[in-house]
Tab-separated table of C-alpha atoms in Angstrom:
chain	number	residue	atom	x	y	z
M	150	UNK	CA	2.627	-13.002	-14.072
M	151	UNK	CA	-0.896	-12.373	-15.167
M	152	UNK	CA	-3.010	-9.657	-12.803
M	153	UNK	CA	-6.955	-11.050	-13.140
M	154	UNK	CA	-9.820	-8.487	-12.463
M	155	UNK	CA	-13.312	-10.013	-11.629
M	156	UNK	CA	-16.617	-8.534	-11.144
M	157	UNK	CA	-19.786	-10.126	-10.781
M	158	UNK	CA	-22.451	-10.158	-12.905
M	159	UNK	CA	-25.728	-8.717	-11.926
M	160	UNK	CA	-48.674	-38.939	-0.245
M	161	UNK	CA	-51.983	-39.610	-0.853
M	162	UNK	CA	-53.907	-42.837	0.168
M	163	UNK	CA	-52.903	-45.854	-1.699
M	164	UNK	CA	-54.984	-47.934	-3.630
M	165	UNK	CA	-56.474	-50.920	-2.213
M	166	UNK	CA	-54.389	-54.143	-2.289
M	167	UNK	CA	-55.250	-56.938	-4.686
M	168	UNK	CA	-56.376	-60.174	-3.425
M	169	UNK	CA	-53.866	-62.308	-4.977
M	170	UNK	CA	-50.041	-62.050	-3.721
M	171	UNK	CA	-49.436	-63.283	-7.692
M	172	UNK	CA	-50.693	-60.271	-9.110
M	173	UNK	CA	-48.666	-57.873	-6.909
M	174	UNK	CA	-45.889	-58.918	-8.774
M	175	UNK	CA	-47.021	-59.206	-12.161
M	176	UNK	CA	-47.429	-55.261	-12.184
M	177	UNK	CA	-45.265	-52.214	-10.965
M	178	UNK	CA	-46.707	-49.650	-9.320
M	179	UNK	CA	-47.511	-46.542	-11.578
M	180	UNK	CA	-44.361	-44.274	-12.012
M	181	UNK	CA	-46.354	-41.064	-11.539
M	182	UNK	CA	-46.909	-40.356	-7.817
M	183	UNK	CA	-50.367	-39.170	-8.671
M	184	UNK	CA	-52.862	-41.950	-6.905
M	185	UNK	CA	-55.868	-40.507	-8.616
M	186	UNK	CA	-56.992	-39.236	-12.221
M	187	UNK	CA	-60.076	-37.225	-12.556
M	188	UNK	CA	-61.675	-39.005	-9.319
M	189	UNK	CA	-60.970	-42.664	-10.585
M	190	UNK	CA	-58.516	-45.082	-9.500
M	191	UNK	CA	-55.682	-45.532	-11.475
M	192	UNK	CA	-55.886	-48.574	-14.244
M	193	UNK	CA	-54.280	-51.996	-12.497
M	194	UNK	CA	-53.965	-53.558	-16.369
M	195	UNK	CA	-50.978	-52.308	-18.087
M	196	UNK	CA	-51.672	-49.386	-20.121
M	197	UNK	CA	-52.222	-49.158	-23.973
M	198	UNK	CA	-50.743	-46.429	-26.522
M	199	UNK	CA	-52.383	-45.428	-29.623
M	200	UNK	CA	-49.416	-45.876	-32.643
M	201	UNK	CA	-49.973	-42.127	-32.480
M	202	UNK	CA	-48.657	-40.329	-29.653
M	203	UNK	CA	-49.333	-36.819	-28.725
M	204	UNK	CA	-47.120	-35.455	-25.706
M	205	UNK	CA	-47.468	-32.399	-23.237
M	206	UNK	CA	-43.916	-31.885	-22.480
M	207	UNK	CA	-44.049	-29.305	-19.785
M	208	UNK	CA	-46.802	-27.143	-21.660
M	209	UNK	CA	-45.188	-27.463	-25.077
M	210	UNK	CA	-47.490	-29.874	-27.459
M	211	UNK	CA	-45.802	-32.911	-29.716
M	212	UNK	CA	-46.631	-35.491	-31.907
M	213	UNK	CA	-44.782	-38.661	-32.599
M	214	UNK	CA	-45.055	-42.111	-32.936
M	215	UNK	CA	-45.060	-44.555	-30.210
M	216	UNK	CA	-41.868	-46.764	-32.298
M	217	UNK	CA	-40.311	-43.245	-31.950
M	218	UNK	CA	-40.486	-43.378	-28.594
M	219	UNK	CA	-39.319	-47.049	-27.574
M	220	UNK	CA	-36.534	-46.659	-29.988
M	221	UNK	CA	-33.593	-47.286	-27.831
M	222	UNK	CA	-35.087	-50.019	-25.370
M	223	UNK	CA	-32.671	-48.678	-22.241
M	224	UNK	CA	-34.082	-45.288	-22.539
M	225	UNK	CA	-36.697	-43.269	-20.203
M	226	UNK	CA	-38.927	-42.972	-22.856
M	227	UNK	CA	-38.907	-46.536	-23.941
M	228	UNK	CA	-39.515	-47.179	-20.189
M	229	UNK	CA	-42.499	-44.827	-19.778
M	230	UNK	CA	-44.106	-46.161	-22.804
M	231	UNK	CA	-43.392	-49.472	-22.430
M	232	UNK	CA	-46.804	-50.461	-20.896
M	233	UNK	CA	-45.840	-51.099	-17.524
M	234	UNK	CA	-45.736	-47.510	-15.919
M	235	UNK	CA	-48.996	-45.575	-15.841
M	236	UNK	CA	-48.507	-42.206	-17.491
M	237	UNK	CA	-50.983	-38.867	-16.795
M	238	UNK	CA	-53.012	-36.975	-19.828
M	239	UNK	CA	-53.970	-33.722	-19.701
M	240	UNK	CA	-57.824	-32.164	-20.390
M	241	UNK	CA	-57.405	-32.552	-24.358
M	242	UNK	CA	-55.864	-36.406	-23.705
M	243	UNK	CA	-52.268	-35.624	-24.340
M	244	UNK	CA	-49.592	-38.109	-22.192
M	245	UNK	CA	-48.113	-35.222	-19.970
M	246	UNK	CA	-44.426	-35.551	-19.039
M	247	UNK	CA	-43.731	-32.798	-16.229
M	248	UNK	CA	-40.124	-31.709	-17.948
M	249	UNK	CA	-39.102	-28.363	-19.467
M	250	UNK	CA	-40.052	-29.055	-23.191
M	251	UNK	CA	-37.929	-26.343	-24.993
M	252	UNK	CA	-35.247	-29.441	-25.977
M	253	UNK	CA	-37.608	-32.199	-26.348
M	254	UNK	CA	-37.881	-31.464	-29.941
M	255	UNK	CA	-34.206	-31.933	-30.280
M	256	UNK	CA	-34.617	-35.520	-29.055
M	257	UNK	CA	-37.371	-36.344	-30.719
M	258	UNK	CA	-35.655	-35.558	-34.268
M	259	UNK	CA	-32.119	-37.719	-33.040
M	260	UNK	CA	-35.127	-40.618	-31.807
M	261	UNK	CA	-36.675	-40.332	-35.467
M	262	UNK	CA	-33.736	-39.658	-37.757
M	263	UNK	CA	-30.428	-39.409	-35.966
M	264	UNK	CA	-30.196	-35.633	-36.664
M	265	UNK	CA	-27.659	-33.572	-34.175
M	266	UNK	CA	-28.545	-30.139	-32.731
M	267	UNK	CA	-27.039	-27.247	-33.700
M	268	UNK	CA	-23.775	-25.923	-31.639
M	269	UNK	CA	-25.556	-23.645	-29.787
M	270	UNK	CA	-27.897	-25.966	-28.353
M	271	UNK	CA	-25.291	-29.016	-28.350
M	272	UNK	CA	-24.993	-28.354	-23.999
M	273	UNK	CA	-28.511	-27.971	-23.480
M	274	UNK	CA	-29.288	-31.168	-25.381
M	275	UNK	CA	-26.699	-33.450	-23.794
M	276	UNK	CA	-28.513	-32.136	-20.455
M	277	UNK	CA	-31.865	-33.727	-21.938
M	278	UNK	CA	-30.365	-36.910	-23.166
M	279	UNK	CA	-28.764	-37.720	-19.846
M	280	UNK	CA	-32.201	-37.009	-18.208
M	281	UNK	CA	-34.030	-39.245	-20.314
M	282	UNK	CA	-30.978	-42.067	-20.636
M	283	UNK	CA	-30.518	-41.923	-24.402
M	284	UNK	CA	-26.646	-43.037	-24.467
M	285	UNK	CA	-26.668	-43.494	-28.612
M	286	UNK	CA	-27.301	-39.365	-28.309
M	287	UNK	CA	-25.107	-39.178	-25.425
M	288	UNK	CA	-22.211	-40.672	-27.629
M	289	UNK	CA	-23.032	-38.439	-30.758
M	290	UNK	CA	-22.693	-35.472	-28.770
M	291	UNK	CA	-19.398	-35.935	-27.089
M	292	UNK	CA	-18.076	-36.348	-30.652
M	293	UNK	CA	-18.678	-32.942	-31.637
M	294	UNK	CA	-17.810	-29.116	-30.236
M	295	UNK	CA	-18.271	-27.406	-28.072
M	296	UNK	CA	-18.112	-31.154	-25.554
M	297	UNK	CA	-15.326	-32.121	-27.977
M	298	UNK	CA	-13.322	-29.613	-27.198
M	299	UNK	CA	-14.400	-30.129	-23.364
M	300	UNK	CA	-12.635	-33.358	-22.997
M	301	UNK	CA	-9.717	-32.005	-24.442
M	302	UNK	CA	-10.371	-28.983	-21.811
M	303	UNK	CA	-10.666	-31.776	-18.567
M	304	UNK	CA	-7.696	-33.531	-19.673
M	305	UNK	CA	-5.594	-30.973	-19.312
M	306	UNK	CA	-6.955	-29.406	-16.356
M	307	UNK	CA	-6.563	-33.388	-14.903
M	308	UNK	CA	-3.243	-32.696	-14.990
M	309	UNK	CA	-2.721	-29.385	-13.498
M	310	UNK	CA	-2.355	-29.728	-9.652
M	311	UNK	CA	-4.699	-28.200	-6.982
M	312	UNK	CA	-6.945	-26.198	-10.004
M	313	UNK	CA	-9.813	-26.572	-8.124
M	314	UNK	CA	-8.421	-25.519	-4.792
M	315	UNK	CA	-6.852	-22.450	-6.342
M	316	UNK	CA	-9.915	-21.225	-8.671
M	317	UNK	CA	-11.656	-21.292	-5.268
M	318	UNK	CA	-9.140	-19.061	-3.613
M	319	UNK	CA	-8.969	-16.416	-6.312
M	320	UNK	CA	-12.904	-16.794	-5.232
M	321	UNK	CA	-13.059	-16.241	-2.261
M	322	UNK	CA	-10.029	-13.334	-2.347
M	323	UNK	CA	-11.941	-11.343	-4.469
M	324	UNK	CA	-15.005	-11.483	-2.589
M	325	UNK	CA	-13.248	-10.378	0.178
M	326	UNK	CA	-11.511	-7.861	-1.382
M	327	UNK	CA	-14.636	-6.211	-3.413
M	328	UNK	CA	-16.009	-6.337	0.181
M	329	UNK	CA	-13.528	-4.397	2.183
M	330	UNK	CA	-13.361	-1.648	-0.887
M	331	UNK	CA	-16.997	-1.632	-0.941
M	332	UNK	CA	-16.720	-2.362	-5.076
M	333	UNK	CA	-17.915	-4.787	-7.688
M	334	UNK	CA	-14.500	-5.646	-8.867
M	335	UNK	CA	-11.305	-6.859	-7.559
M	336	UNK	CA	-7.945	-7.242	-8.804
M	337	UNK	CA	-5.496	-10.266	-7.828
M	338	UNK	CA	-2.387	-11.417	-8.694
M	339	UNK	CA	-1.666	-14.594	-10.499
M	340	UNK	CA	1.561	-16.532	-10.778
M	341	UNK	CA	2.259	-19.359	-13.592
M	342	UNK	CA	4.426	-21.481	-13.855
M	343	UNK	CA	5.214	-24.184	-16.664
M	344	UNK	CA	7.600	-26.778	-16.628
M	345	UNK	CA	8.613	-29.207	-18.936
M	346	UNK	CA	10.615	-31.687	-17.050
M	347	UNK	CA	8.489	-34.860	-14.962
M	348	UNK	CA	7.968	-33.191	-11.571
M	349	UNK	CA	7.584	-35.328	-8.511
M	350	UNK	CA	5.998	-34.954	-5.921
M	351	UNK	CA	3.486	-31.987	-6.468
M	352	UNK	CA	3.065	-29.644	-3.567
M	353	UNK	CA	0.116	-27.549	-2.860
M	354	UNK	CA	1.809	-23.760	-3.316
M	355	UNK	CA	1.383	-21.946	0.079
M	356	UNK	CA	0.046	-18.371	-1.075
M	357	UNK	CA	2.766	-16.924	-3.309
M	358	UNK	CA	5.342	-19.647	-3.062
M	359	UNK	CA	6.166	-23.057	-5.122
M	360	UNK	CA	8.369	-25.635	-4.012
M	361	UNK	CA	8.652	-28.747	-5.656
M	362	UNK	CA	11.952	-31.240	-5.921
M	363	UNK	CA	12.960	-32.857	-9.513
M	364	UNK	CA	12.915	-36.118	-10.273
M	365	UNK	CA	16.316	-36.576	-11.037
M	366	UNK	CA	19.394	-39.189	-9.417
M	367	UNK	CA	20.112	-35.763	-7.128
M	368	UNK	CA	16.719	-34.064	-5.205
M	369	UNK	CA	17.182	-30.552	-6.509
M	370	UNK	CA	14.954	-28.333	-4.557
M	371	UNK	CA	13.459	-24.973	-6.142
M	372	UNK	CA	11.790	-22.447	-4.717
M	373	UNK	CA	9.647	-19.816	-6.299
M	374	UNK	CA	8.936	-16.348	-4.532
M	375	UNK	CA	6.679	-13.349	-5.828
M	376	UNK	CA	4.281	-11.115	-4.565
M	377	UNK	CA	1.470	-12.553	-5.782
M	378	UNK	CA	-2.458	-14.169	-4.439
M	379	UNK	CA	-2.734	-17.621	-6.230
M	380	UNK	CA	0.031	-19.684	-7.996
M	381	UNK	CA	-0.297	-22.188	-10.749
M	382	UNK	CA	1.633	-25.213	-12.137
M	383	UNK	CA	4.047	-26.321	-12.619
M	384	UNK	CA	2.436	-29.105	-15.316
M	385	UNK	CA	3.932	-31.734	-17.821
M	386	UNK	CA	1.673	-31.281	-21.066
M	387	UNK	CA	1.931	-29.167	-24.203
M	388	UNK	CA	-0.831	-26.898	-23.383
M	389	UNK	CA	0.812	-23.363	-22.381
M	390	UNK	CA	-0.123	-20.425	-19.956
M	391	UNK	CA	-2.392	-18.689	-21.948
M	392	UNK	CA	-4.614	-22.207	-22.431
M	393	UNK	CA	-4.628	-21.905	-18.435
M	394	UNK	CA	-5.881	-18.618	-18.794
M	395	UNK	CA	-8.694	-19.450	-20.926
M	396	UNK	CA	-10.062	-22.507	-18.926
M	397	UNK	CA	-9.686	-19.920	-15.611
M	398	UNK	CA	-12.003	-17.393	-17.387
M	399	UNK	CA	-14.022	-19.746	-18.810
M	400	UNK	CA	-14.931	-21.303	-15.370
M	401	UNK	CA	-15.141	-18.055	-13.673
M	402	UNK	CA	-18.035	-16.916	-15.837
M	403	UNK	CA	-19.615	-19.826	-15.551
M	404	UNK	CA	-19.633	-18.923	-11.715
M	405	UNK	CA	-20.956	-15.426	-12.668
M	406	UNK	CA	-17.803	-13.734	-12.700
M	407	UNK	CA	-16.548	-11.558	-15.687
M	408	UNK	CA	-12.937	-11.534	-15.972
M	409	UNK	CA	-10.280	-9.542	-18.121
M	410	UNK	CA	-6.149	-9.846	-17.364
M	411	UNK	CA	-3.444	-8.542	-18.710
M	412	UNK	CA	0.305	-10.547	-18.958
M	413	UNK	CA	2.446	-8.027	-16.433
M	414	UNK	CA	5.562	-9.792	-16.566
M	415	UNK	CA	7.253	-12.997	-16.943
């Protein structure tokens, strides 16, 4: 029996239409909802890139080349710089791509040499890459921690029944507590239970109870009782309690909430 204590931490007019119906299909419309540059209609030709490219990424200046770019072909980048989409410049002629740019180095040095970020920045990174659809960076990334250790982390959790239901209810029961006491922190109860033998079927716990039958030639039922807010389990895996801990702190802060518990029995 663990006890868990929580607190939370502080359209514009478009252009006119080309004569011939041929044409219409020959060229996408620009992928920048922008109509206008600078008072000018927007090129109909497809547009052309220097071999030099220099990029406004959100404020933050780069400078690659434009094979850099298109190296993956099924890639936003590739895309945008393909020829076919129009893409804006800002006052000093940089392409401008409205995205936060503080990661856009990190792809640019996996786009020119295959080079992974650092740990720290390994989350933040796989963020870009699935924004800009660069799967070879997508696949590095998930080979190494902290996502390594993520999928391991899923896994498990995919076999724990009702997590998500019950990390909600110790949730909302603390809120509701902290409430009534008119505090920032809470304290709650929290049964787990592990057991090794195939269990069949799973049933939700009801509050502080668990009740679940074997899956044996005979139904045995059991029937857990303690005073307690949210139960967990029972699972079939060799992860143990305290690995059930750590994945319910870890996705409590991630809501906000800072967590400590102490084992108070078992």
């Amino acid at each position: 029996m663990v006890v868990v204590t929580g607190q939370n931490k502080v359209s514009g007019k478009p252009d006119d239409a080309m004569s011939s119906s041929d044409a219409e299909d020959d060229f996408q419309e620009p992928a920048t909802p922008t109509a206008t540059q600078a008072g000018q209609s927007l090129p109909l030709l497809p547009q052309q890139f220097p071999e030099v490219i220099p990029l406004n990424v959100g404020g933050m200046y780069f400078t690659t080349r434009l094979s850099t770019l298109r190296r993956y072909e099924d890639t936003m980048l590739a895309a945008m710089f393909s020829g076919r989409h129009y893409i804006p410049t800002d006052a000093e002629g940089r392409y401008f791509i409205d995205r936060d740019g503080t990661y856009f180095g990190d792809i640019l040095n996996f786009l020119r040499s295959g080079d992974l970020p650092s740990r720290e920045r390994v989350r933040s990174v796989y963020k870009e890459a699935q924004y800009y659809s660069i799967g070879p960076l997508l696949d590095n990334l998930e080979d190494v921690q902290p996502l390594k250790g993520e999928k391991v982390r899923q896994a498990f959790l995919g076999l724990m029944p009702y997590y998500k239901e019950h990390l909600e209810r110790i949730i909302e029961i603390a809120k509701l507590r902290a409430m009534q006491r008119k505090a920032r922190f809470a304290k709650l109860k929290v049964c787990v239970f592990k057991e090794e033998m195939p269990i069949t079927p799973y049933e939700c716990p009801l509050f502080n109870s668990l009740r679940f039958e074997r899956n044996d030639s005979e139904s045995k039922l059991f029937e857990h009782h303690c005073e307690v807010d949210v139960s967990f389990g029972p699972w079939e895996a060799v992860a143990d309690v305290y690995d059930l801990l750590h994945c319910i702190v870890t996705d409590l802060s991630e809501r906000g909430i800072t967590v400590d518990h102490q084992c108070i029995g078992l």
